[in-house]
mmCIF file of C-alpha atoms in Angstrom:
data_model
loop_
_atom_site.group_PDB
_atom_site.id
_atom_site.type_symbol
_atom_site.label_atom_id
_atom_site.label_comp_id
_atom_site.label_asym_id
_atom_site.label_seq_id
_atom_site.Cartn_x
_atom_site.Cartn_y
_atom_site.Cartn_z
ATOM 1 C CA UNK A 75 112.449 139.692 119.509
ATOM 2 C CA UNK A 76 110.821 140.595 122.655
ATOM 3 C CA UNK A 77 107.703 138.513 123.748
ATOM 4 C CA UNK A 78 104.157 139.786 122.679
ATOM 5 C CA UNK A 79 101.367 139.281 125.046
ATOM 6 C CA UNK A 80 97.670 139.520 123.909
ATOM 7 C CA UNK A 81 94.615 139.532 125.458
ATOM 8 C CA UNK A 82 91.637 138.264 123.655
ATOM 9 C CA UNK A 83 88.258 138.445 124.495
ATOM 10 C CA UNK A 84 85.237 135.699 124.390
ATOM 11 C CA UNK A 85 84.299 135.394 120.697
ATOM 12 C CA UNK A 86 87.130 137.283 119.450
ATOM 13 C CA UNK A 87 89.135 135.849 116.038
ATOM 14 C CA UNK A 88 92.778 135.763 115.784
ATOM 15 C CA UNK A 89 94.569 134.543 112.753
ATOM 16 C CA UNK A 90 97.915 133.490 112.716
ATOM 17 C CA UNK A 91 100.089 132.427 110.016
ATOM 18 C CA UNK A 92 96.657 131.718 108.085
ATOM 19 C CA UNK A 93 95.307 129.915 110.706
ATOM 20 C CA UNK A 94 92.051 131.480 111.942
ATOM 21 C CA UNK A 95 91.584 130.699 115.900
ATOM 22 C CA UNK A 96 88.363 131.733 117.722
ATOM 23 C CA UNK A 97 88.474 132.197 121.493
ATOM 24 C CA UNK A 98 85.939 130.055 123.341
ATOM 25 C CA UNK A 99 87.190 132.235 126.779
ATOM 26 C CA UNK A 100 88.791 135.089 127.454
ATOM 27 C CA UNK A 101 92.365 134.603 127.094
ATOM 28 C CA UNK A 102 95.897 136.078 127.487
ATOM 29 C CA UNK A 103 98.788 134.247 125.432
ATOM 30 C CA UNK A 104 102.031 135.268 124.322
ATOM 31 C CA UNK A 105 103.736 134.932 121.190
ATOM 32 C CA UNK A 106 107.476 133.964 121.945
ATOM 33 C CA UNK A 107 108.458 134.199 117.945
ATOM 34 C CA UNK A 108 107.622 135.913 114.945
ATOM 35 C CA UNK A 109 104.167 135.645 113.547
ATOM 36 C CA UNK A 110 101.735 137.072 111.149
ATOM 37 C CA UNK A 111 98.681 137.897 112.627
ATOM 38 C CA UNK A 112 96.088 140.002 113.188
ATOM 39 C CA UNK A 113 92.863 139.788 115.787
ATOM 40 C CA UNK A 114 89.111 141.128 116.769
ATOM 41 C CA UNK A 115 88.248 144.013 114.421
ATOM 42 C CA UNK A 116 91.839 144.342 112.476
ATOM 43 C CA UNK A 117 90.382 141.643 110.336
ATOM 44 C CA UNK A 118 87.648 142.760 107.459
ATOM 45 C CA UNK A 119 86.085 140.204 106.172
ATOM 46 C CA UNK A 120 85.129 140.136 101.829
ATOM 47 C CA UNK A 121 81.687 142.064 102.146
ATOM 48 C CA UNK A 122 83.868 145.203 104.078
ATOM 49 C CA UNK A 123 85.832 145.639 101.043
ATOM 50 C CA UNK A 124 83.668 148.051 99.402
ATOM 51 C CA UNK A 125 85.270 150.992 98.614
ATOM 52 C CA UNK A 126 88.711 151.079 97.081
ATOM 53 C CA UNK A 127 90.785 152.366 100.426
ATOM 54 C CA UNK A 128 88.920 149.325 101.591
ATOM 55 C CA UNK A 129 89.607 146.821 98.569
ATOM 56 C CA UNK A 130 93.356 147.944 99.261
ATOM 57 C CA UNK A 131 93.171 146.923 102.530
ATOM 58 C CA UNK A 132 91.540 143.514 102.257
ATOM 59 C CA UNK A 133 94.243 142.734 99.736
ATOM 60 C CA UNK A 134 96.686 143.762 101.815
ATOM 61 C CA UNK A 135 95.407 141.720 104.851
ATOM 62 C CA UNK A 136 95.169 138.850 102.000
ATOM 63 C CA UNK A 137 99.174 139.758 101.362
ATOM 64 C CA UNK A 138 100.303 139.536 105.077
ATOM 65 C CA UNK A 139 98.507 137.284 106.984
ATOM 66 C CA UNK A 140 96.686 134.343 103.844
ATOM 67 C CA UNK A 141 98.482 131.640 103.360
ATOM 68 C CA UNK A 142 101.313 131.095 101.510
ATOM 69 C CA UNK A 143 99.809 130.612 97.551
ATOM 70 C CA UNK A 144 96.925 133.773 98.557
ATOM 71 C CA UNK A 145 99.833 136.093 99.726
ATOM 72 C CA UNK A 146 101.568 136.931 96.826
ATOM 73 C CA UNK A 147 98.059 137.003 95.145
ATOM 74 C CA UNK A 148 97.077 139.333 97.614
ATOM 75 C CA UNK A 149 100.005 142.078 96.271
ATOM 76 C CA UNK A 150 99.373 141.891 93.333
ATOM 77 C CA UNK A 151 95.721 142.899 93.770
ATOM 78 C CA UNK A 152 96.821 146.056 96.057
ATOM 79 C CA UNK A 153 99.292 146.813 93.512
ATOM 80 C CA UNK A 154 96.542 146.802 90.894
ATOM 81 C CA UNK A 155 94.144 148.755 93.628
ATOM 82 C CA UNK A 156 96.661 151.233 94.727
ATOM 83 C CA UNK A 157 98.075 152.716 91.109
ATOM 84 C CA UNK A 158 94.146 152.429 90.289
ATOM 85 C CA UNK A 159 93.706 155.404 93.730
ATOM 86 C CA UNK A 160 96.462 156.844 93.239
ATOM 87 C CA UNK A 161 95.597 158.134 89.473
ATOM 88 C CA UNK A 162 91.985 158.965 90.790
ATOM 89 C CA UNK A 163 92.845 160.904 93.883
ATOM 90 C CA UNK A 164 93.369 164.491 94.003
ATOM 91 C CA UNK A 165 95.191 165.037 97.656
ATOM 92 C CA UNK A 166 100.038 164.451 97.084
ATOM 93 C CA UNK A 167 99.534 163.534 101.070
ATOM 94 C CA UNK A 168 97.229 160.256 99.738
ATOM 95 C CA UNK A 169 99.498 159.886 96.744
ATOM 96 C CA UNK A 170 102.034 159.288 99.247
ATOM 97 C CA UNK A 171 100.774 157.425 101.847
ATOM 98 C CA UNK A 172 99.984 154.551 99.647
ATOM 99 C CA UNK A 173 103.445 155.048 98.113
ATOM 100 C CA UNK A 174 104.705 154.254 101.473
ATOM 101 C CA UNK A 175 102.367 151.255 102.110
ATOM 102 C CA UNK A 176 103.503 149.405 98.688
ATOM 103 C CA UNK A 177 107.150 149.992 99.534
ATOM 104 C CA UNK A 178 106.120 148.343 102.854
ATOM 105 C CA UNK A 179 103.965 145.769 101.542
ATOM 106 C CA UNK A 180 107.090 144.907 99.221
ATOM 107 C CA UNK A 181 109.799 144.823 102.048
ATOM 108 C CA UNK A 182 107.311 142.639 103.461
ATOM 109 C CA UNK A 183 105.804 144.874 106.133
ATOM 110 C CA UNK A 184 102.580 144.343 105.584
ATOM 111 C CA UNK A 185 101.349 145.427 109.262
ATOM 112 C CA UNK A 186 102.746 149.192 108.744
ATOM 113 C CA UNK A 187 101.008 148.993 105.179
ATOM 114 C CA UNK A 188 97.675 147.980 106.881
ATOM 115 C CA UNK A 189 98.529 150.986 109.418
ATOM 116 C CA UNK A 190 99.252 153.417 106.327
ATOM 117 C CA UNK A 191 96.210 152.400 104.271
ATOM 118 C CA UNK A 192 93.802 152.690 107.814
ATOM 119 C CA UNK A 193 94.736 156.650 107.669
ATOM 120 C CA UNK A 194 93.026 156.506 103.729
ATOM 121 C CA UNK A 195 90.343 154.690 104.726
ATOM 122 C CA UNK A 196 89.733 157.572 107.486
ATOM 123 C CA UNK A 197 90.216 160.111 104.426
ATOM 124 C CA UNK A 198 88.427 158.473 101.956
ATOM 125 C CA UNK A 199 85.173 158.018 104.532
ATOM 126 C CA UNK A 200 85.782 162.129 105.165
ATOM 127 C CA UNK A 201 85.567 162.788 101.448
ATOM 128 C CA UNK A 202 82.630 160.847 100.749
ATOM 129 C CA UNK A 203 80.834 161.788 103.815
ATOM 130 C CA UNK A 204 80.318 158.425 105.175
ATOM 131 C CA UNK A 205 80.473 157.116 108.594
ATOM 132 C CA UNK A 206 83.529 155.755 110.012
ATOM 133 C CA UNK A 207 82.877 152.040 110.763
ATOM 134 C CA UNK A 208 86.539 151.344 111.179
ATOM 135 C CA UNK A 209 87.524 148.105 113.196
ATOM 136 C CA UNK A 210 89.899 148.705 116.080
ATOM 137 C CA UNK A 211 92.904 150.787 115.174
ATOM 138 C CA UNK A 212 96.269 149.275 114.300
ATOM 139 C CA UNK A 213 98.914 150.225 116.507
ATOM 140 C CA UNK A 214 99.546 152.740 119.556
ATOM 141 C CA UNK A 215 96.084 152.415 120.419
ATOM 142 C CA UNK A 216 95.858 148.906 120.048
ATOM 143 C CA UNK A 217 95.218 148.619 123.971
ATOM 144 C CA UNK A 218 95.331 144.497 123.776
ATOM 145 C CA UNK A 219 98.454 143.992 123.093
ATOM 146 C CA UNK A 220 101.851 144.106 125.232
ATOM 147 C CA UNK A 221 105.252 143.744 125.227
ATOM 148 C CA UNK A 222 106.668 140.949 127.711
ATOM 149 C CA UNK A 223 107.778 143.966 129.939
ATOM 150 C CA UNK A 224 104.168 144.883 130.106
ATOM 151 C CA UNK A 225 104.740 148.022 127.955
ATOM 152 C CA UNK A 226 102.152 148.495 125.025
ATOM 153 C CA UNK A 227 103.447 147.486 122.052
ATOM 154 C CA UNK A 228 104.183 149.959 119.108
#
């Protein structure tokens, strides 16, 4: 595994592993081994959840990164959420999407399922005409996070 290096502002919330850890100072560290984490606005807290994109998302956050007893817990509950939007919505790209993020969430990728269920959230704001108040993205644009080579990571 090659070396992840974050940088975290003042204020900002990591969890790892369960753990959450807020950062007093602005900080760089580097994770030399697998973890499960996410930080700053890739974390919704409870009162987010409030739309079912967002319920699935919250219980897949729940599934990768609570601890041990809430993580299986947590897939069940986007299990129940996903078949629940996946026999209301109308759009085969959706459908399939959260296809992908359960098989992912299952193989125990939880972080691609967050990525996957993001892109719904972004649909699901679209169709009911609300504004986006999505968190940081997940991913390529992620700009606070680097490989040990100094490469962006994903």
């Amino acid at each position: 595994m090659s070396n992840l290096v974050l940088e975290l502002r003042q204020g900002e919330v990591m969890i790892v592993n369960g753990a959450p850890i807020r950062f007093r100072t602005r900080s760089r560290i580097e994770l030399t081994a697998r973890a499960r984490f996410l930080f700053g606005k890739q974390i919704m807290a409870p009162d987010q959840a409030d739309s079912p994109a967002r319920r699935i998302y919250f219980a897949l956050q729940t599934a990768y990164i609570g601890t041990e007893p809430e993580r299986e817990g947590g897939l069940d509950a986007a299990r129940h959420f996903i078949a629940d939007f996946s026999d209301a919505t109308t759009s085969d790209l959706v459908r399939l999407m959260l296809n992908q993020a359960l098989i992912a969430a299952e193989e125990d990728d939880c972080y691609q399922a967050l990525k996957l269920i993001r892109r719904i959230i972004q649909h699901e704001d679209a169709v009911v005409g609300k504004t986006p108040d999505l968190p940081h993205p997940i991913g390529k644009n992620d700009c606070h996070a680097t490989l040990e080579s100094g490469q962006p990571s994903l």
